[in-house]
PDB file of C-alpha atoms and ligand atoms in Angstrom:
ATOM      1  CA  UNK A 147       0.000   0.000   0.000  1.00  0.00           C
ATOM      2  CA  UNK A 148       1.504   3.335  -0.888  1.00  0.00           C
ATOM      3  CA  UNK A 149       2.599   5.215   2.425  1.00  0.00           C
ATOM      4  CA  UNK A 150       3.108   8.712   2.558  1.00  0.00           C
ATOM      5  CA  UNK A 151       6.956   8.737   1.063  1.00  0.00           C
ATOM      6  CA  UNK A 152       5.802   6.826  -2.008  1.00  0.00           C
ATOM      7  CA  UNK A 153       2.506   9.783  -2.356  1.00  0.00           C
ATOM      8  CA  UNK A 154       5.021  12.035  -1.454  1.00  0.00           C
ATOM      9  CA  UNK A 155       7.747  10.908  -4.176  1.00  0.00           C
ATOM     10  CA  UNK A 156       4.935  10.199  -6.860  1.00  0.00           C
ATOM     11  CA  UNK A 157       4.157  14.128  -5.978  1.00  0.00           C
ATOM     12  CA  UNK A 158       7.679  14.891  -6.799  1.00  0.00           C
ATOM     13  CA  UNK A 159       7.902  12.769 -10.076  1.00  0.00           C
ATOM     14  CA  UNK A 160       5.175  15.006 -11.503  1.00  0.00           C
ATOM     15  CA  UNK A 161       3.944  18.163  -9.993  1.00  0.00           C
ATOM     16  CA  UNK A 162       6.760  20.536 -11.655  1.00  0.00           C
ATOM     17  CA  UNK A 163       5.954  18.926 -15.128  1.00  0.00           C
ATOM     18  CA  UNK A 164       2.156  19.829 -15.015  1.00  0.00           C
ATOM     19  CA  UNK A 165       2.057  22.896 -13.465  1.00  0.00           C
ATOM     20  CA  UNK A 166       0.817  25.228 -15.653  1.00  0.00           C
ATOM     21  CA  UNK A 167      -0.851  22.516 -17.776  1.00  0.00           C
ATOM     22  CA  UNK A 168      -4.058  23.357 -19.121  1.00  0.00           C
ATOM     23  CA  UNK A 169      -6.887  20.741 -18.879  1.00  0.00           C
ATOM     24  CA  UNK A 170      -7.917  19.480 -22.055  1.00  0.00           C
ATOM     25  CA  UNK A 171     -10.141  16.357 -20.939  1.00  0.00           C
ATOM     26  CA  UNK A 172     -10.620  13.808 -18.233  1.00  0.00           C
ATOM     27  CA  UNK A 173     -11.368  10.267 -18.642  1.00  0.00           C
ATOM     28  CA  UNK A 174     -13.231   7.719 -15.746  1.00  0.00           C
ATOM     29  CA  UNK A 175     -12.931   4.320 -15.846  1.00  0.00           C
ATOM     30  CA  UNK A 176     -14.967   2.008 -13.149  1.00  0.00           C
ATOM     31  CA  UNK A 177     -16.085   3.277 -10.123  1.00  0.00           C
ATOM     32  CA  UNK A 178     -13.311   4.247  -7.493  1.00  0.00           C
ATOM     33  CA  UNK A 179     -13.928   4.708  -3.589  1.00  0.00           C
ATOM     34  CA  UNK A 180     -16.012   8.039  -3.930  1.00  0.00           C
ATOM     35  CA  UNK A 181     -17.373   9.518  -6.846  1.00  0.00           C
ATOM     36  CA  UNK A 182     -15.835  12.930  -8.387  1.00  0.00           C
ATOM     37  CA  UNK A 183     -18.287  15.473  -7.366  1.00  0.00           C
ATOM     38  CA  UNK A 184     -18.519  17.499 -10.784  1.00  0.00           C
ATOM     39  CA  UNK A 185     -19.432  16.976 -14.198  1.00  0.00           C
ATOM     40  CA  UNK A 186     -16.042  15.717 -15.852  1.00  0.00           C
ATOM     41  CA  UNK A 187     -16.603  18.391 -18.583  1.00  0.00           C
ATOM     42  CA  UNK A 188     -17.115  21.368 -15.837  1.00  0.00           C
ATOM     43  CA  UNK A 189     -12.838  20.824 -15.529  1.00  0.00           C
ATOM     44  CA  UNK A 190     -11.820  21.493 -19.100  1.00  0.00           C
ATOM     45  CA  UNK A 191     -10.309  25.018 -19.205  1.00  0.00           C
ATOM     46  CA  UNK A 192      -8.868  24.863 -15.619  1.00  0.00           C
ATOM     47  CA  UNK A 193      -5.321  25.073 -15.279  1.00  0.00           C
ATOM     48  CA  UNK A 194      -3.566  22.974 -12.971  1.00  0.00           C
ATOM     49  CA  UNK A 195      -1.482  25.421 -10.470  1.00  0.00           C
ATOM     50  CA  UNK A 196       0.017  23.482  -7.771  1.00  0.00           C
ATOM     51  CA  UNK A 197       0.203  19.514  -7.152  1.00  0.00           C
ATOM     52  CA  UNK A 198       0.586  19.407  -3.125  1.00  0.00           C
ATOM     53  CA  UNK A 199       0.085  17.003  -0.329  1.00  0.00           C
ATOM     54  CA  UNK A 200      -1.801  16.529   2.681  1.00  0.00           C
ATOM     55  CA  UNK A 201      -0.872  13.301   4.447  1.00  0.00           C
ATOM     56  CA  UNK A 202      -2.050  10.285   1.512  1.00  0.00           C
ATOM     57  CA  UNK A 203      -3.500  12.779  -0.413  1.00  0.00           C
ATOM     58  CA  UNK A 204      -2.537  14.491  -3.372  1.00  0.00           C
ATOM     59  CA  UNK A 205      -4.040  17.906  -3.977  1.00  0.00           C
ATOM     60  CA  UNK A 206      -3.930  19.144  -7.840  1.00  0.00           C
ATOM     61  CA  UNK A 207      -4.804  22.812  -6.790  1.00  0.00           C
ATOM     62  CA  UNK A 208      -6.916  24.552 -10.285  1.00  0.00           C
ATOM     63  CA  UNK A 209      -6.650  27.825 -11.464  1.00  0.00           C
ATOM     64  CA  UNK A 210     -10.122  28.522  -9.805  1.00  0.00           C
ATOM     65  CA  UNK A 211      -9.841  27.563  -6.659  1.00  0.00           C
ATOM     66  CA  UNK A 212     -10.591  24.103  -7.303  1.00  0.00           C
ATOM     67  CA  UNK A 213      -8.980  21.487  -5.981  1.00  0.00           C
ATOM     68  CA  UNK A 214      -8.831  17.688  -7.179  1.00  0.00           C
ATOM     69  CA  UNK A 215      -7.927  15.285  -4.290  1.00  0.00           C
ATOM     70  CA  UNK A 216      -6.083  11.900  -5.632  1.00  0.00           C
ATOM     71  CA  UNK A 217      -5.747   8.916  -2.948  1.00  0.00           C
ATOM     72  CA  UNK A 218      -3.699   5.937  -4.446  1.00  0.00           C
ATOM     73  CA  UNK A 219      -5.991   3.719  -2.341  1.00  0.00           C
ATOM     74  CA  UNK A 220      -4.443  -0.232  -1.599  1.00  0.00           C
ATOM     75  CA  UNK A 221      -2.483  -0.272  -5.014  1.00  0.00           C
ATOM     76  CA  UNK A 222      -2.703   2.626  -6.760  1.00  0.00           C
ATOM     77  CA  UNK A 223       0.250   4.484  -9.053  1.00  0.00           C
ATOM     78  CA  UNK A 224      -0.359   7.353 -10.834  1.00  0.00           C
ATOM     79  CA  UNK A 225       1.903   7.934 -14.674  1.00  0.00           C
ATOM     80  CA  UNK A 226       2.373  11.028 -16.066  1.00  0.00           C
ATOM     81  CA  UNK A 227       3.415  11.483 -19.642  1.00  0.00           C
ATOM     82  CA  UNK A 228       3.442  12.838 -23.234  1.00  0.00           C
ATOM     83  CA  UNK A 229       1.809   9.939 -24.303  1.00  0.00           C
ATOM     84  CA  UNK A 230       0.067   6.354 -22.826  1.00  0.00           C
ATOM     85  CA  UNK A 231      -0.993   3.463 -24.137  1.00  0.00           C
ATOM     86  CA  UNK A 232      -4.483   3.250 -24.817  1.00  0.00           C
ATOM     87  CA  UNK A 233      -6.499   2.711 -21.345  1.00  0.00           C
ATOM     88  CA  UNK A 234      -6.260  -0.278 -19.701  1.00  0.00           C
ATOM     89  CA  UNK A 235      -8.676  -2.474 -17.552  1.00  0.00           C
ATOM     90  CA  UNK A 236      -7.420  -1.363 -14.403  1.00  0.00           C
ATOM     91  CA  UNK A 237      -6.826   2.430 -15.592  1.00  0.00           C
ATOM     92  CA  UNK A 238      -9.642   4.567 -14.124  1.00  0.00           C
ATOM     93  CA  UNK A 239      -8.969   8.313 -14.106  1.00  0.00           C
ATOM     94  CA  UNK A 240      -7.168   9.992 -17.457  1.00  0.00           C
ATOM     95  CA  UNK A 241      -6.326  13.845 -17.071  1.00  0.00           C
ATOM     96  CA  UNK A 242      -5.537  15.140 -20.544  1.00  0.00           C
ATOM     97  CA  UNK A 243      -3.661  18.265 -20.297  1.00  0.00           C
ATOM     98  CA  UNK A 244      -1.341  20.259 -22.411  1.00  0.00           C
ATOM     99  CA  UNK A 245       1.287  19.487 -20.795  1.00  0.00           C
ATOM    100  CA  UNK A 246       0.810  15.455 -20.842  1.00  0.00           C
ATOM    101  CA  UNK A 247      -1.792  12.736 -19.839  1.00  0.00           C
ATOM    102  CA  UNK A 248      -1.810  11.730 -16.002  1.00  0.00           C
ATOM    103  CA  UNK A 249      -3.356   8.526 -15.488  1.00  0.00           C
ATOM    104  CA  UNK A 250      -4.385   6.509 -12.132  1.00  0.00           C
ATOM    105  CA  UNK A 251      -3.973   2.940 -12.375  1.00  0.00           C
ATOM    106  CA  UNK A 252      -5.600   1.182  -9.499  1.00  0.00           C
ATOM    107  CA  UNK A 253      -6.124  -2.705  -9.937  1.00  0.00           C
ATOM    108  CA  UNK A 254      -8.324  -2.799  -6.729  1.00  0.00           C
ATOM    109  CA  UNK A 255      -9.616   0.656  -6.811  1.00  0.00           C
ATOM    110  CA  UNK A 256      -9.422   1.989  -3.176  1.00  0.00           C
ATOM    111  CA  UNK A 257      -8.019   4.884  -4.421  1.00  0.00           C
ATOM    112  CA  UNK A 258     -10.013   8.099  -5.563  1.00  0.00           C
ATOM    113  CA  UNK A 259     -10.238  11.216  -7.041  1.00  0.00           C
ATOM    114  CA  UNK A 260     -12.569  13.781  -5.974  1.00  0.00           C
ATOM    115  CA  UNK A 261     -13.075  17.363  -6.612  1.00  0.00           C
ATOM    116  CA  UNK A 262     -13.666  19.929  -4.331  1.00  0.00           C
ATOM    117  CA  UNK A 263     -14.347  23.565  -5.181  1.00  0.00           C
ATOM    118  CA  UNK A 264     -12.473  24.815  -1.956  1.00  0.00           C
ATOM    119  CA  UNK A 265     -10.808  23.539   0.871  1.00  0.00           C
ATOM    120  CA  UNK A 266     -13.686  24.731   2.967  1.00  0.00           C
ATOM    121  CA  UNK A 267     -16.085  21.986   0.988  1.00  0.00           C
ATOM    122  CA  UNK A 268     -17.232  19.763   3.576  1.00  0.00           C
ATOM    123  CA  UNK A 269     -15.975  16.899   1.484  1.00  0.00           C
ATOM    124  CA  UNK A 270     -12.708  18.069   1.781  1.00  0.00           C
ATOM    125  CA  UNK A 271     -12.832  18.999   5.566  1.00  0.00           C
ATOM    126  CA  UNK A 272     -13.947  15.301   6.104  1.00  0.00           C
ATOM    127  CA  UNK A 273     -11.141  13.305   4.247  1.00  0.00           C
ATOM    128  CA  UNK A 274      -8.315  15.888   5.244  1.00  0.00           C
ATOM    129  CA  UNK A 275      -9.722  17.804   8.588  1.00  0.00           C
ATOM    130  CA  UNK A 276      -8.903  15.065  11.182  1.00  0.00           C
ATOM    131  CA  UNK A 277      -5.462  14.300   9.764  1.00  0.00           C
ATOM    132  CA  UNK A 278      -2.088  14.608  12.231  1.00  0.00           C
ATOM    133  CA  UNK A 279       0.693  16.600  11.560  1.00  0.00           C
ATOM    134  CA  UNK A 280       2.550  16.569   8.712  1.00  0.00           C
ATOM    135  CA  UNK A 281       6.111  14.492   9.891  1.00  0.00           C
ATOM    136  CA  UNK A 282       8.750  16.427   7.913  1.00  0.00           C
ATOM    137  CA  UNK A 283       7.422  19.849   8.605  1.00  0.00           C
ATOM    138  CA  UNK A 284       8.329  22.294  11.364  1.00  0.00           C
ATOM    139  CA  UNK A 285       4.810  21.361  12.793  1.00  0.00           C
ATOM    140  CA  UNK A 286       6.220  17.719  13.969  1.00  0.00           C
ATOM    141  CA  UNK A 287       7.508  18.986  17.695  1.00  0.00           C
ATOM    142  CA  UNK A 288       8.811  16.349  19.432  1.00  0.00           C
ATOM    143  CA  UNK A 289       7.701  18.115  22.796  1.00  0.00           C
ATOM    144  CA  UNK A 290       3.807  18.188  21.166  1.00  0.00           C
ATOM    145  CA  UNK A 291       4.497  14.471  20.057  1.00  0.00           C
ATOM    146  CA  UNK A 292       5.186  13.439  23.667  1.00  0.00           C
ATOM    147  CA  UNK A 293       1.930  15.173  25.198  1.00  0.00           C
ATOM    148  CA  UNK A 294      -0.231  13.613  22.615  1.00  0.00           C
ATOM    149  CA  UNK A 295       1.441  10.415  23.181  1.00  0.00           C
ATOM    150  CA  UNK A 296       0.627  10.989  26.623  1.00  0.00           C
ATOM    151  CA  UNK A 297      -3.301  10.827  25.965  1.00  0.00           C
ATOM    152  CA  UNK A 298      -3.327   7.371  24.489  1.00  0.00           C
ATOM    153  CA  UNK A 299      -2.807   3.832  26.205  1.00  0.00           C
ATOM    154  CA  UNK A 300      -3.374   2.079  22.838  1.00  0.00           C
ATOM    155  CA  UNK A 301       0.066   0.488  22.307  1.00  0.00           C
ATOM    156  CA  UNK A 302       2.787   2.774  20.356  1.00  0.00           C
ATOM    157  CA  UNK A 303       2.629   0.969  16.931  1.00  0.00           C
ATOM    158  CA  UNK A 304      -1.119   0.732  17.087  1.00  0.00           C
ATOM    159  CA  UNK A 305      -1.044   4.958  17.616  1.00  0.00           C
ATOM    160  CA  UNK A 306       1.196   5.874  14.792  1.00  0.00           C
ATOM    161  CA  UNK A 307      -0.931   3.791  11.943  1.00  0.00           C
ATOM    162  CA  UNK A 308      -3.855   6.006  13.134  1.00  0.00           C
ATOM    163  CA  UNK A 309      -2.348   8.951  11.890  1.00  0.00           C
ATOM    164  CA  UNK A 310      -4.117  11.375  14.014  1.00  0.00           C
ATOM    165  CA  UNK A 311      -1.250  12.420  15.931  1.00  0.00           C
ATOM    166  CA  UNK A 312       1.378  12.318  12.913  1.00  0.00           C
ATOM    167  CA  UNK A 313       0.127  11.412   9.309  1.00  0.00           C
ATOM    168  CA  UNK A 314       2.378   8.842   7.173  1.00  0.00           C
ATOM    169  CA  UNK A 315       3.678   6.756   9.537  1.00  0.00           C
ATOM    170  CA  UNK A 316       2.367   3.320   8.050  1.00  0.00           C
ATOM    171  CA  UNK A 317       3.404   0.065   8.896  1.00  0.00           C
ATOM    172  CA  UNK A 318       6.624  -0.370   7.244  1.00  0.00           C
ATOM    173  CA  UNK A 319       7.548   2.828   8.491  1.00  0.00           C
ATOM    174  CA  UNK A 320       6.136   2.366  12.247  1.00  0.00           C
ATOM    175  CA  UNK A 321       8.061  -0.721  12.358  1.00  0.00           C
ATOM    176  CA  UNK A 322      11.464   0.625  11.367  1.00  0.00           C
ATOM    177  CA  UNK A 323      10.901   3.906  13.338  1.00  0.00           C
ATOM    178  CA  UNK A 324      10.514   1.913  16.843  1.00  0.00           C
ATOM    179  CA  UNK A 325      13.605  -0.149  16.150  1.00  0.00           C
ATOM    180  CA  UNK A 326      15.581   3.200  15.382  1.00  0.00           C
ATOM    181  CA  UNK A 327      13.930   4.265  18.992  1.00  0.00           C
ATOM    182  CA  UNK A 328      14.771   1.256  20.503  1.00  0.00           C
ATOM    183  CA  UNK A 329      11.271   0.690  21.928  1.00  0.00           C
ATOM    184  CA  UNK A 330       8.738  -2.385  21.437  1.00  0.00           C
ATOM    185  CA  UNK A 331       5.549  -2.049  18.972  1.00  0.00           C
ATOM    186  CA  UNK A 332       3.577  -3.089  21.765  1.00  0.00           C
ATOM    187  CA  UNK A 333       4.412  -0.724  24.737  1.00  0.00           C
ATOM    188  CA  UNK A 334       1.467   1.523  25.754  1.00  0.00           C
ATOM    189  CA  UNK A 335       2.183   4.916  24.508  1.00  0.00           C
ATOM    190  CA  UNK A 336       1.647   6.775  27.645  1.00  0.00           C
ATOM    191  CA  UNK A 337       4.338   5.016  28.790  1.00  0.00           C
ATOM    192  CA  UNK A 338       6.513   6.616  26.648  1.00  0.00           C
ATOM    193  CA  UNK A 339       9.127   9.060  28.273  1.00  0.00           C
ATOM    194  CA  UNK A 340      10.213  12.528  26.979  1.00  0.00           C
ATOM    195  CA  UNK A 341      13.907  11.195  26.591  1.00  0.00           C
ATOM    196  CA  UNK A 342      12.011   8.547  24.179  1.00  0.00           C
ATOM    197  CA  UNK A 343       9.416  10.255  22.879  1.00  0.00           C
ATOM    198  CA  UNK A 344      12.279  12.639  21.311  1.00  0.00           C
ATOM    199  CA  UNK A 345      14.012   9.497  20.037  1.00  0.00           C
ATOM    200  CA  UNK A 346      11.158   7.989  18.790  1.00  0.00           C
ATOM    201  CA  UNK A 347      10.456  11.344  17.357  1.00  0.00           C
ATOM    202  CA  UNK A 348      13.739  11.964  15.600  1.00  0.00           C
ATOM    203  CA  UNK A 349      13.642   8.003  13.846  1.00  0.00           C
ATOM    204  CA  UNK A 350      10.174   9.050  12.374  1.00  0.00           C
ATOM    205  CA  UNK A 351      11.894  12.163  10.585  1.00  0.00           C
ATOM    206  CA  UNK A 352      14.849  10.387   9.857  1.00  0.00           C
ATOM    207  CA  UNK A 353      12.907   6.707   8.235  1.00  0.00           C
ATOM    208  CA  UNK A 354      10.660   8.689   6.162  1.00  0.00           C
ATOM    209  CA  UNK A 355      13.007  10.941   5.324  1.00  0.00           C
ATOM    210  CA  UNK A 356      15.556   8.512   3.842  1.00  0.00           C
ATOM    211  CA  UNK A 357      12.591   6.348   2.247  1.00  0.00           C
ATOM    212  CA  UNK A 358      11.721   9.718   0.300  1.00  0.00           C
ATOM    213  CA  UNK A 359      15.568   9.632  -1.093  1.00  0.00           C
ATOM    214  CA  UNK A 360      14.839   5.632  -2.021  1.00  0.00           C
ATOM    215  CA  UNK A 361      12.531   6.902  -4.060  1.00  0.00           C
ATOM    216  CA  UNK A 362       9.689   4.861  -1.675  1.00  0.00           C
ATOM    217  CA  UNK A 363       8.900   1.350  -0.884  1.00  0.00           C
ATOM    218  CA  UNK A 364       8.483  -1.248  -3.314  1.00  0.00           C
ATOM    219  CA  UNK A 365       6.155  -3.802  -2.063  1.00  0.00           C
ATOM    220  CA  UNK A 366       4.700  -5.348  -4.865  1.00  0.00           C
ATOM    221  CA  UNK A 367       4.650  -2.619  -8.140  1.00  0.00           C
ATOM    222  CA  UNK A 368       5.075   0.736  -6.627  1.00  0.00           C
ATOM    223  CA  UNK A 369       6.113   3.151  -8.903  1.00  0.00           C
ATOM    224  CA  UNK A 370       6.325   6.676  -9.523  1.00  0.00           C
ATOM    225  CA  UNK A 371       4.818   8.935 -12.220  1.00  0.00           C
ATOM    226  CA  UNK A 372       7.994   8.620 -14.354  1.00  0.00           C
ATOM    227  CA  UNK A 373       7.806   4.610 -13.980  1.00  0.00           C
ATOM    228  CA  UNK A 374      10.732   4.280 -11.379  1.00  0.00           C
ATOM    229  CA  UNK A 375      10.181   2.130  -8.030  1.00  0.00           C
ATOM    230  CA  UNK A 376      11.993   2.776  -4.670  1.00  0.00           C
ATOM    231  CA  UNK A 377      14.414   1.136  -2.893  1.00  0.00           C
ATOM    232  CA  UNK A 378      13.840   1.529   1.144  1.00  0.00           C
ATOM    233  CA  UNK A 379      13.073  -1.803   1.967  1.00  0.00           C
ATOM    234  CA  UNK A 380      15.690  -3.286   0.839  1.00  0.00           C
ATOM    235  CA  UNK A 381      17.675  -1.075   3.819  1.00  0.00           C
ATOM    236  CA  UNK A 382      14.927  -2.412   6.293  1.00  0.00           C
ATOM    237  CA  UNK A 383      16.157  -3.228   9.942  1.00  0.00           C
ATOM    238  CA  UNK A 384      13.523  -5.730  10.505  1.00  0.00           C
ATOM    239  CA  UNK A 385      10.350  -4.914   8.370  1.00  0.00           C
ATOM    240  CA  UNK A 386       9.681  -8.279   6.638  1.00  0.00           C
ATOM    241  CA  UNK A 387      12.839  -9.859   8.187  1.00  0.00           C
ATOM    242  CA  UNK A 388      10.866 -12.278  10.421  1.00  0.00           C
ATOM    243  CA  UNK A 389      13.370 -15.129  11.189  1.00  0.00           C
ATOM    244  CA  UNK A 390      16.435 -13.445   9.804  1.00  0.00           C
ATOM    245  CA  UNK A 391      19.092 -11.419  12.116  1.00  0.00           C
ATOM    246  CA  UNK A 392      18.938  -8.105  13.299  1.00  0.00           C
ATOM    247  CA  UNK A 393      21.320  -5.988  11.241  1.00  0.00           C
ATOM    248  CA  UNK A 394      22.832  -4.741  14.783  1.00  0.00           C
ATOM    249  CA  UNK A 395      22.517  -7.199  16.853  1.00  0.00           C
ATOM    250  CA  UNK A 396      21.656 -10.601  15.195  1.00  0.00           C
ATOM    251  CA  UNK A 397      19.229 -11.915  17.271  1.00  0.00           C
ATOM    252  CA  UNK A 398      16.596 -13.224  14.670  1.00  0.00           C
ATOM    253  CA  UNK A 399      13.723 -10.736  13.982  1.00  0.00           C
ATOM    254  CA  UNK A 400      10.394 -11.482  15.401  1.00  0.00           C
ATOM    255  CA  UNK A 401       6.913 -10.998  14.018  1.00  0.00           C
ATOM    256  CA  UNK A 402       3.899 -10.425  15.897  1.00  0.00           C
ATOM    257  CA  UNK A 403       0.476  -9.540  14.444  1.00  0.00           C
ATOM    258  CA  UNK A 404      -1.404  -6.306  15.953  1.00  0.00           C
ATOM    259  CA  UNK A 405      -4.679  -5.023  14.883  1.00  0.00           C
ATOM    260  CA  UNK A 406      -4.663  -7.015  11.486  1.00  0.00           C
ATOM    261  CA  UNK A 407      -1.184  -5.826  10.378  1.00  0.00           C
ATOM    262  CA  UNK A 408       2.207  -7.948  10.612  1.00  0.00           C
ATOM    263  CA  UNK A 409       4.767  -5.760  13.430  1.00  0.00           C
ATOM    264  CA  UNK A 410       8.171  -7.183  13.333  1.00  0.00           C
ATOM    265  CA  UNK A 411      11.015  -5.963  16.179  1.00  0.00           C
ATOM    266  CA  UNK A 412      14.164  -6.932  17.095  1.00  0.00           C
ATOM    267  CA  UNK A 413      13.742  -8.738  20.881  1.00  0.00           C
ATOM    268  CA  UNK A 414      17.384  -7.211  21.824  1.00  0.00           C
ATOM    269  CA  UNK A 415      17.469  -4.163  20.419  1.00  0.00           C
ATOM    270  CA  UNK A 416      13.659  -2.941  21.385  1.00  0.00           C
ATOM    271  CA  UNK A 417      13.749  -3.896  25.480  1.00  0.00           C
ATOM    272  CA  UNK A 418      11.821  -0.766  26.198  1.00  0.00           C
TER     273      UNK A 418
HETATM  274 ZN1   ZN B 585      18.949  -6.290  17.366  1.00  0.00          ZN
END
């Protein structure tokens, strides 16, 4: 599932390319997770201004104060080119513009695309208005990080896939984060101390920072908008190393499963 480094990388492999671009038509395929919200036609003429990002989400900002909002869903990748193939079976959203053709290609079509005319819309304040802070801005405080950890019992791993304190941090990323920290998935996060909290804090910038560099996770067919795929987890310290040893220590990685989702920790390394 594309995490926030691979949205944020995708962002990067396109948005200085179609800024500027005019649109010239749009395209929809089957059904994706919400409707649009507009007439297709009621884009053509708009001019895309700005692609930025909001935790998953990618937000195409339009000359009128429009805004499309793209979610790559479960397995979504987005291409962006002069010209594509013809559409495929699993290729649900085209965006002609002058500048090229961005297409969504979603296979299990959790992703979306839905246009707001302002970030006031009420669609918008639902999908974006409950969503953490951002993890590589100056609004991630490792001081604010440790009070809000301080509200929650839930265990640590469990509170960082809710993204509600701090967007982005998905499994992968929650799993190589609390090795960096040295602190077990499954502690309660009001346990957490400041001393940790800032450590814990500090792994989170610097994992997602260095998967953005990777140019993302490649899971199963992540790529970006030029076609490239990323690279972090083959530098993983124990995500999907169940068995094998810990690149510090070599104790063999362990595996445990929490809410639904595989956690994997080193049993040395993490004794907090
Ligand atoms: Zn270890």
């Amino acid at each position: 599932m594309p995490e926030l480094p691979e949205v944020e990388v995708t962002r990067r492999s396109f948005a200085d390319r179609i800024a500027g671009a005019e649109v010239l038509a749009l395209r929809l395929g089957k059904p994706l997770r919400w409707p649009l919200g507009c007439a297709p036609d009621t884009l053509v003429g708009r001019r895309v201004v700005h692609v930025g990002r909001r935790g998953k989400y990618l937000l195409l900002q339009l000359d009128d104060g429009g805004c499309l909002l793209l979610h790559l869903g479960m397995s979504g990748s987005l291409q962006f080119a002069h010209s594509l193939p013809a559409s495929g079976v699993h290729d649900h959203f085209d965006l002609l513009t002058s500048k090229g053709l961005l297409r969504l290609h979603d296979p299990r079509r959790f992703g979306a695309v839905v246009w707001v005319p302002d970030e006031r819309d009420a669609r918008a304040v639902k999908l974006l208005g409950r969503l953490g802070v951002e993890p590589l801005e100056a609004g991630f405080d490792p001081l604010a990080f440790h009070r809000a950890l301080q509200q929650r019992r839930a265990p640590i791993k469990q509170v960082l896939l809710a993204g509600d304190i701090v967007v982005g941090v998905g499994n992968i990323y929650a799993s190589e984060s609390l090795f960096l920290a040295g602190i077990r998935p499954t502690v309660r996060a009001d346990r957490i101390s400041l001393p940790r909290a800032r450590r814990l804090h500090a792994a989170i910038v610097d994992v997602l920072a260095y998967a953005v560099a990777l140019g993302g996770s490649t899971l199963r067919d992540f790529s970006n908008a030029d076609g490239q795929s990323g690279y972090f987890q083959r530098e993983a310290h124990v995500y999907g190393r169940e068995g094998l040893p810990c690149r510090v220590c070599a104790t063999p990685v362990r595996a445990l499963r929490q809410g639904q989702r595989s956690t994997f920790f080193c049993p040395v390394c993490q004794t907090f």
